[in-house]
Amino acid sequence: MTISTAPSQQFASDNLAGICPEALQSLLDANASGHQPAYGDDIWTQKSTDMLRELFQTDCDVYYVFNGTAANSLALASMCQSYHSVICSPVAHIETDECGGPEFFSNGSKLLVGESDSAAALLGKLTPDAVDDLVTKRHDIHYPKPKVVSLTQATELGTVYTVEEVRAIAAIAKRRHLKLHMDGARFANAVATLGVHPSEITWRAGVDVLCFGGTKNGLPVGEAVVFFDRDLSADFAWRVKQAGQLASKMRFISAPWVGMLEHNTWLRNARHANAMAQRLYQAIHGLPGVRVMHPPQANAVFAQLPAACIARLHATGWKFYEFIAGGGCRLMCAWDTQPETVDAFAADLAAASAQAA
Ligand SMILES: *Cc1c(COP(=O)(O)O)cnc(C)c1O
């Protein structure tokens, strides 16, 4: 094995981080519990599901899948017929990063993207007006009938919909007879930012189905599809199985959820990641040539950096994505990002920007 001198933590994505200790301990406990029923009939799956019902204070239906693409694709497929459409932001993960999975698993339901140049759109958000425009501009039989609105919370641009914003979109959705889906790959970060009860930005605000991300928050693998509208989950188990997403040793997906939900570890992890993004923002937003595109509301900072700075940082070993949604560099903090990592990156950026200026 070669020893690298590159930084051991990175800002490329929150899925570069490992498993948090609490989730790992539950995984080990589940492994030490001998032979257990397969396909979700085990005590860990029962327990994590009950914990999610308690967390959301409602009798929701919960299914576990391996990743977020499957969670979104299968959830949307259960909300649509093939001739329906799903309204989302132009930077939505379902639109840009799921390789057509939602369309594939729904047998052709089309994604319709909202406007891209409004103030809200530049923050990665859909607005009630954008939704209404797409619903009302056509009613004819040649247009795929809008059936679902999909929001990402926190958004792909590291912003967060307020409770009022979710409610306003839900109100339009309801008026137009659309269902509301929430891609919550970073749901925890949004809850941490808003400081509200998780029910307040989901079913109490009108969300029908939440894809609750665990991986980026410190799980090894696995997302929960949470149906608040239980009518929508009819036959979902078969959909999951057909899609190759039913884990036979499901306890190894669900047990880490138990560790994550106990003692609010999920929220603590998210608060930490968010705090690291704030620390990074404070350290870099005044540097010469650095233009932070908007103050971070979750665990990412988006900034335009001079090309020479980007090159120097990459040469130093820092990994991050450039030109994500809107042209900025995306600096993503994770549950385990250390303050020292933030400070080291900021110092390298400060040196690079002083040289570039
Ligand atoms: C990471 C992510 C997902 C899930 O991606 P997978 O790689 O399929 O797990 C979904 N939505 C958003 C917004 C994401 O950032």
Short mmCIF file of C-alpha atoms and ligand atoms in Angstrom, two decimals:
data_model
loop_
_atom_site.label_atom_id
_atom_site.label_comp_id
_atom_site.label_asym_id
_atom_site.label_seq_id
_atom_site.Cartn_x
_atom_site.Cartn_y
_atom_site.Cartn_z
CA MET A 1 0.00 0.00 0.00
CA THR A 2 1.32 3.44 -0.86
CA ILE A 3 1.30 6.18 1.74
CA SER A 4 -0.17 9.39 0.42
CA THR A 5 0.78 12.85 1.61
CA ALA A 6 -2.51 14.27 0.34
CA PRO A 7 -4.97 15.56 2.94
CA SER A 8 -6.87 12.68 4.56
CA GLN A 9 -10.18 14.52 4.52
CA GLN A 10 -11.70 16.14 1.45
CA PHE A 11 -14.49 18.48 0.42
CA ALA A 12 -15.58 16.63 -2.73
CA SER A 13 -18.66 15.05 -1.16
CA ASP A 14 -20.16 14.04 2.13
CA ASN A 15 -20.17 10.46 0.86
CA LEU A 16 -16.38 10.33 1.06
CA ALA A 17 -16.68 10.07 4.84
CA GLY A 18 -16.76 6.76 6.65
CA ILE A 19 -19.30 5.22 9.00
CA CYS A 20 -20.04 7.09 12.21
CA PRO A 21 -19.23 5.17 15.44
CA GLU A 22 -22.86 4.85 16.55
CA ALA A 23 -23.97 3.32 13.24
CA LEU A 24 -20.95 1.04 13.19
CA GLN A 25 -21.64 -0.20 16.72
CA SER A 26 -25.19 -1.12 15.75
CA LEU A 27 -23.88 -2.91 12.69
CA LEU A 28 -21.52 -4.93 14.91
CA ASP A 29 -24.30 -5.63 17.40
CA ALA A 30 -26.52 -6.90 14.58
CA ASN A 31 -23.70 -9.12 13.39
CA ALA A 32 -23.23 -10.52 16.90
CA SER A 33 -26.90 -11.42 17.18
CA GLY A 34 -26.54 -14.80 15.49
CA HIS A 35 -28.86 -16.05 12.82
CA GLN A 36 -31.72 -13.68 12.09
CA PRO A 37 -34.66 -13.75 9.69
CA ALA A 38 -33.86 -12.38 6.23
CA TYR A 39 -35.52 -9.85 3.92
CA GLY A 40 -36.52 -7.44 6.67
CA ASP A 41 -38.28 -9.80 9.09
CA ASP A 42 -35.61 -9.17 11.71
CA ILE A 43 -35.69 -7.24 14.98
CA TRP A 44 -33.41 -4.47 13.70
CA THR A 45 -35.62 -3.63 10.78
CA GLN A 46 -38.66 -3.66 13.07
CA LYS A 47 -36.88 -1.41 15.55
CA SER A 48 -35.54 1.16 13.09
CA THR A 49 -38.93 1.35 11.40
CA ASP A 50 -40.66 1.93 14.74
CA MET A 51 -38.05 4.58 15.55
CA LEU A 52 -38.75 6.38 12.28
CA ARG A 53 -42.49 6.31 13.07
CA GLU A 54 -41.73 7.79 16.47
CA LEU A 55 -39.40 10.37 14.99
CA PHE A 56 -42.05 11.58 12.56
CA GLN A 57 -44.88 11.14 15.08
CA THR A 58 -47.02 9.32 12.56
CA ASP A 59 -47.81 5.82 11.38
CA CYS A 60 -45.81 5.96 8.14
CA ASP A 61 -44.73 3.04 5.94
CA VAL A 62 -40.95 2.59 5.71
CA TYR A 63 -38.81 0.69 3.19
CA TYR A 64 -35.03 0.48 2.95
CA VAL A 65 -33.08 0.53 -0.30
CA PHE A 66 -29.38 0.61 -1.07
CA ASN A 67 -29.02 4.16 -2.37
CA GLY A 68 -30.66 7.47 -3.08
CA THR A 69 -31.13 6.92 -6.80
CA ALA A 70 -33.19 3.81 -6.09
CA ALA A 71 -35.10 5.55 -3.30
CA ASN A 72 -36.07 8.46 -5.54
CA SER A 73 -36.70 6.40 -8.66
CA LEU A 74 -38.89 3.81 -6.95
CA ALA A 75 -40.73 6.36 -4.83
CA LEU A 76 -41.54 8.46 -7.91
CA ALA A 77 -42.54 5.37 -9.87
CA SER A 78 -45.05 4.55 -7.13
CA MET A 79 -46.54 8.04 -7.40
CA CYS A 80 -46.90 8.12 -11.20
CA GLN A 81 -48.30 6.32 -14.17
CA SER A 82 -46.06 6.16 -17.22
CA TYR A 83 -47.97 9.01 -18.94
CA HIS A 84 -47.54 11.34 -15.94
CA SER A 85 -44.80 13.86 -15.27
CA VAL A 86 -42.77 14.99 -12.27
CA ILE A 87 -42.01 18.68 -11.71
CA CYS A 88 -38.57 19.43 -10.31
CA SER A 89 -35.81 22.02 -10.27
CA PRO A 90 -33.38 22.05 -13.23
CA VAL A 91 -30.57 21.21 -10.78
CA ALA A 92 -32.50 18.39 -9.08
CA HIS A 93 -30.48 15.23 -8.53
CA ILE A 94 -33.31 13.24 -10.13
CA GLU A 95 -32.85 15.36 -13.28
CA THR A 96 -29.08 15.63 -13.47
CA ASP A 97 -27.55 12.72 -11.56
CA GLU A 98 -29.68 9.61 -11.70
CA CYS A 99 -29.02 8.45 -15.25
CA GLY A 100 -32.71 8.47 -16.13
CA GLY A 101 -33.54 6.17 -13.20
CA PRO A 102 -36.84 7.89 -12.33
CA GLU A 103 -37.98 7.72 -15.96
CA PHE A 104 -36.80 4.12 -16.31
CA PHE A 105 -38.47 2.77 -13.19
CA SER A 106 -41.70 4.63 -13.91
CA ASN A 107 -41.73 3.29 -17.47
CA GLY A 108 -41.41 6.73 -18.95
CA SER A 109 -42.83 9.39 -16.62
CA LYS A 110 -41.19 12.57 -17.82
CA LEU A 111 -39.40 15.05 -15.60
CA LEU A 112 -40.46 18.66 -16.22
CA VAL A 113 -38.00 21.24 -14.97
CA GLY A 114 -38.98 24.63 -13.61
CA GLU A 115 -37.45 27.95 -14.61
CA SER A 116 -33.73 28.33 -14.14
CA ASP A 117 -33.01 32.06 -13.87
CA SER A 118 -35.20 33.40 -11.04
CA ALA A 119 -33.69 34.31 -7.68
CA ALA A 120 -35.14 31.13 -6.17
CA ALA A 121 -33.84 29.00 -9.02
CA LEU A 122 -30.33 30.36 -8.49
CA LEU A 123 -30.65 29.01 -4.95
CA GLY A 124 -31.67 25.59 -6.29
CA LYS A 125 -35.32 25.97 -5.34
CA LEU A 126 -38.65 25.48 -7.03
CA THR A 127 -41.35 28.09 -6.43
CA PRO A 128 -45.14 27.75 -6.33
CA ASP A 129 -45.32 29.90 -9.47
CA ALA A 130 -42.86 27.72 -11.35
CA VAL A 131 -44.92 24.67 -10.43
CA ASP A 132 -48.18 26.34 -11.39
CA ASP A 133 -46.77 27.49 -14.75
CA LEU A 134 -45.83 23.95 -15.69
CA VAL A 135 -49.21 22.60 -14.61
CA THR A 136 -51.36 25.21 -16.30
CA LYS A 137 -49.51 25.91 -19.52
CA ARG A 138 -50.97 22.85 -21.25
CA HIS A 139 -53.94 20.61 -20.60
CA ASP A 140 -54.01 18.70 -23.84
CA ILE A 141 -53.48 15.04 -24.33
CA HIS A 142 -50.07 15.51 -25.98
CA TYR A 143 -48.46 16.83 -22.81
CA PRO A 144 -47.41 14.40 -20.04
CA LYS A 145 -49.87 15.09 -17.25
CA PRO A 146 -48.16 16.60 -14.16
CA LYS A 147 -48.70 14.33 -11.19
CA VAL A 148 -45.87 14.90 -8.72
CA VAL A 149 -43.75 17.79 -7.44
CA SER A 150 -40.29 16.79 -6.22
CA LEU A 151 -38.37 19.04 -3.83
CA THR A 152 -34.82 18.42 -2.66
CA GLN A 153 -34.26 19.26 1.00
CA ALA A 154 -31.54 20.46 1.57
CA THR A 155 -31.18 21.51 -2.08
CA GLU A 156 -28.35 20.58 -4.46
CA LEU A 157 -27.03 24.12 -3.92
CA GLY A 158 -26.77 23.79 -0.16
CA THR A 159 -29.85 25.90 0.57
CA VAL A 160 -32.88 24.96 2.60
CA TYR A 161 -36.60 25.39 1.99
CA THR A 162 -38.30 27.04 4.96
CA VAL A 163 -41.43 25.49 6.43
CA GLU A 164 -43.45 28.24 4.74
CA GLU A 165 -41.84 27.52 1.36
CA VAL A 166 -42.62 23.81 1.60
CA ARG A 167 -46.17 24.63 2.65
CA ALA A 168 -46.66 27.05 -0.24
CA ILE A 169 -45.54 24.46 -2.77
CA ALA A 170 -47.69 21.82 -1.09
CA ALA A 171 -50.68 24.16 -1.33
CA ILE A 172 -50.24 24.54 -5.10
CA ALA A 173 -49.64 20.81 -5.44
CA LYS A 174 -52.84 20.10 -3.57
CA ARG A 175 -54.85 22.61 -5.60
CA ARG A 176 -53.59 21.02 -8.82
CA HIS A 177 -54.01 17.43 -7.55
CA LEU A 178 -50.29 16.66 -7.50
CA LYS A 179 -48.44 14.55 -4.94
CA LEU A 180 -45.39 15.91 -3.12
CA HIS A 181 -42.10 14.00 -3.03
CA MET A 182 -39.07 15.10 -1.05
CA ASP A 183 -35.54 14.01 -1.97
CA GLY A 184 -34.02 14.13 1.50
CA ALA A 185 -30.51 12.90 0.73
CA ARG A 186 -29.51 15.72 3.12
CA PHE A 187 -32.77 15.92 5.05
CA ALA A 188 -30.86 15.82 8.35
CA ASN A 189 -28.86 18.91 7.41
CA ALA A 190 -32.06 20.77 6.61
CA VAL A 191 -33.67 19.82 9.93
CA ALA A 192 -30.52 20.91 11.74
CA THR A 193 -30.59 24.28 9.99
CA LEU A 194 -34.28 24.97 10.47
CA GLY A 195 -34.42 23.74 14.06
CA VAL A 196 -37.92 22.40 13.51
CA HIS A 197 -39.45 19.04 14.30
CA PRO A 198 -38.94 16.67 11.32
CA SER A 199 -42.70 16.35 10.95
CA GLU A 200 -43.00 20.11 10.39
CA ILE A 201 -41.21 20.06 7.05
CA THR A 202 -42.65 16.73 5.92
CA TRP A 203 -46.17 15.43 6.39
CA ARG A 204 -47.42 18.33 8.47
CA ALA A 205 -46.38 20.60 5.58
CA GLY A 206 -47.93 18.34 2.95
CA VAL A 207 -45.11 15.97 1.91
CA ASP A 208 -46.45 12.57 0.83
CA VAL A 209 -43.21 10.62 0.43
CA LEU A 210 -39.74 11.35 1.85
CA CYS A 211 -36.53 9.69 0.69
CA PHE A 212 -34.60 10.00 3.94
CA GLY A 213 -30.87 9.85 3.25
CA GLY A 214 -28.63 8.09 5.72
CA THR A 215 -25.47 7.50 3.74
CA LYS A 216 -24.20 11.07 3.61
CA ASN A 217 -25.04 11.46 7.30
CA GLY A 218 -22.80 8.60 8.45
CA LEU A 219 -24.36 5.26 7.48
CA PRO A 220 -22.40 2.69 5.48
CA VAL A 221 -25.22 2.30 2.95
CA GLY A 222 -28.96 2.57 2.80
CA GLU A 223 -31.75 5.10 2.51
CA ALA A 224 -35.24 4.96 3.95
CA VAL A 225 -38.29 5.58 1.78
CA VAL A 226 -40.91 6.97 4.12
CA PHE A 227 -44.52 6.97 2.93
CA PHE A 228 -46.67 9.42 4.86
CA ASP A 229 -49.46 8.79 2.36
CA ARG A 230 -49.72 5.06 2.90
CA ASP A 231 -51.96 4.53 -0.10
CA LEU A 232 -48.92 5.26 -2.25
CA SER A 233 -46.94 2.35 -0.82
CA ALA A 234 -49.32 -0.33 -2.09
CA ASP A 235 -47.20 -3.08 -3.68
CA PHE A 236 -44.02 -1.06 -3.03
CA ALA A 237 -42.34 -4.16 -1.58
CA TRP A 238 -42.66 -5.88 -4.95
CA ARG A 239 -41.31 -2.83 -6.75
CA VAL A 240 -38.28 -2.85 -4.46
CA LYS A 241 -37.70 -6.56 -5.03
CA GLN A 242 -38.06 -6.32 -8.81
CA ALA A 243 -35.61 -3.44 -8.90
CA GLY A 244 -32.97 -5.54 -7.17
CA GLN A 245 -33.12 -3.34 -4.09
CA LEU A 246 -34.34 -5.86 -1.52
CA ALA A 247 -31.42 -6.72 0.76
CA SER A 248 -31.59 -10.32 1.90
CA LYS A 249 -29.53 -9.51 5.02
CA MET A 250 -31.55 -6.39 5.53
CA ARG A 251 -30.53 -6.06 9.17
CA PHE A 252 -27.18 -4.71 8.00
CA ILE A 253 -28.96 -1.78 6.37
CA SER A 254 -31.49 -1.20 9.15
CA ALA A 255 -29.30 -1.76 12.21
CA PRO A 256 -27.07 1.23 11.47
CA TRP A 257 -30.25 3.30 11.26
CA VAL A 258 -30.98 2.29 14.86
CA GLY A 259 -27.59 3.59 15.94
CA MET A 260 -28.14 6.74 13.94
CA LEU A 261 -31.60 7.48 15.33
CA GLU A 262 -30.80 6.65 18.95
CA HIS A 263 -29.80 9.67 21.01
CA ASN A 264 -30.35 11.90 17.95
CA THR A 265 -27.00 11.03 16.42
CA TRP A 266 -28.38 11.88 12.98
CA LEU A 267 -29.09 15.42 14.08
CA ARG A 268 -25.79 15.83 15.86
CA ASN A 269 -23.93 14.63 12.77
CA ALA A 270 -25.84 17.06 10.59
CA ARG A 271 -25.31 19.98 12.97
CA HIS A 272 -21.61 19.28 12.95
CA ALA A 273 -21.40 19.14 9.14
CA ASN A 274 -23.40 22.38 8.90
CA ALA A 275 -21.15 24.06 11.46
CA MET A 276 -18.07 23.08 9.47
CA ALA A 277 -19.58 24.66 6.35
CA GLN A 278 -20.18 27.86 8.33
CA ARG A 279 -16.60 27.79 9.56
CA LEU A 280 -15.35 27.37 6.01
CA TYR A 281 -17.60 30.17 4.77
CA GLN A 282 -16.35 32.55 7.46
CA ALA A 283 -12.75 31.71 6.64
CA ILE A 284 -12.92 32.17 2.87
CA HIS A 285 -15.68 34.61 1.93
CA GLY A 286 -13.54 37.74 2.15
CA LEU A 287 -10.49 36.37 0.33
CA PRO A 288 -9.39 38.18 -2.86
CA GLY A 289 -10.91 36.65 -5.98
CA VAL A 290 -13.17 34.35 -3.97
CA ARG A 291 -16.87 34.84 -4.60
CA VAL A 292 -19.10 32.76 -2.37
CA MET A 293 -22.28 32.36 -4.39
CA HIS A 294 -24.62 32.41 -1.40
CA PRO A 295 -24.20 31.95 2.36
CA PRO A 296 -24.39 28.24 3.21
CA GLN A 297 -27.59 27.01 4.82
CA ALA A 298 -26.60 23.35 5.11
CA ASN A 299 -23.28 21.54 4.79
CA ALA A 300 -21.91 22.95 1.53
CA VAL A 301 -20.20 26.15 0.45
CA PHE A 302 -20.44 27.12 -3.23
CA ALA A 303 -17.80 29.56 -4.41
CA GLN A 304 -16.34 30.82 -7.63
CA LEU A 305 -12.57 30.67 -7.40
CA PRO A 306 -9.93 31.96 -9.82
CA ALA A 307 -8.74 29.19 -12.16
CA ALA A 308 -5.19 29.52 -10.80
CA CYS A 309 -6.46 28.91 -7.26
CA ILE A 310 -8.37 25.83 -8.32
CA ALA A 311 -5.28 24.46 -10.04
CA ARG A 312 -3.08 25.11 -7.00
CA LEU A 313 -5.52 23.55 -4.58
CA HIS A 314 -5.85 20.47 -6.77
CA ALA A 315 -2.07 20.27 -7.07
CA THR A 316 -1.81 20.38 -3.27
CA GLY A 317 -4.07 17.33 -3.14
CA TRP A 318 -7.44 18.92 -2.31
CA LYS A 319 -10.37 17.26 -4.03
CA PHE A 320 -13.58 19.10 -4.79
CA TYR A 321 -15.92 19.45 -7.73
CA GLU A 322 -15.90 22.45 -10.04
CA PHE A 323 -18.76 23.89 -12.04
CA ILE A 324 -21.53 22.16 -10.14
CA ALA A 325 -24.96 23.65 -10.84
CA GLY A 326 -24.36 27.29 -11.57
CA GLY A 327 -20.66 27.32 -12.10
CA GLY A 328 -19.21 27.25 -8.61
CA CYS A 329 -16.80 24.99 -6.80
CA ARG A 330 -18.68 22.85 -4.32
CA LEU A 331 -17.05 22.43 -0.93
CA MET A 332 -18.97 19.81 0.98
CA CYS A 333 -18.55 19.09 4.68
CA ALA A 334 -19.36 15.76 6.29
CA TRP A 335 -20.37 14.47 9.72
CA ASP A 336 -16.70 13.94 10.57
CA THR A 337 -15.06 16.96 8.90
CA GLN A 338 -12.56 18.28 11.40
CA PRO A 339 -12.10 21.97 12.13
CA GLU A 340 -8.40 21.46 11.38
CA THR A 341 -9.28 20.24 7.87
CA VAL A 342 -11.38 23.35 7.27
CA ASP A 343 -8.62 25.58 8.58
CA ALA A 344 -5.94 23.86 6.50
CA PHE A 345 -8.01 24.19 3.34
CA ALA A 346 -8.82 27.82 4.07
CA ALA A 347 -5.13 28.57 4.66
CA ASP A 348 -4.17 26.93 1.35
CA LEU A 349 -6.90 28.86 -0.44
CA ALA A 350 -5.79 32.10 1.20
CA ALA A 351 -2.22 31.50 0.04
CA ALA A 352 -3.36 30.61 -3.48
CA SER A 353 -5.68 33.59 -3.75
CA ALA A 354 -3.00 36.02 -2.50
CA GLN A 355 -0.67 34.69 -5.19
CA ALA A 356 -3.35 34.86 -7.89
CA ALA A 357 -4.40 38.41 -6.99
C1 LIG B 1 -26.32 11.97 -3.06
C2 LIG B 1 -27.70 12.36 -3.46
C3 LIG B 1 -28.67 11.40 -3.77
C4 LIG B 1 -28.40 9.91 -3.75
O1 LIG B 1 -27.39 9.50 -4.58
P1 LIG B 1 -26.91 7.97 -4.66
O2 LIG B 1 -25.52 8.10 -5.15
O3 LIG B 1 -27.81 7.28 -5.59
O4 LIG B 1 -27.03 7.41 -3.28
C5 LIG B 1 -29.94 11.85 -4.08
N1 LIG B 1 -30.25 13.15 -4.08
C6 LIG B 1 -29.33 14.10 -3.79
C7 LIG B 1 -29.74 15.53 -3.77
C8 LIG B 1 -28.03 13.73 -3.49
O5 LIG B 1 -27.13 14.67 -3.21
#
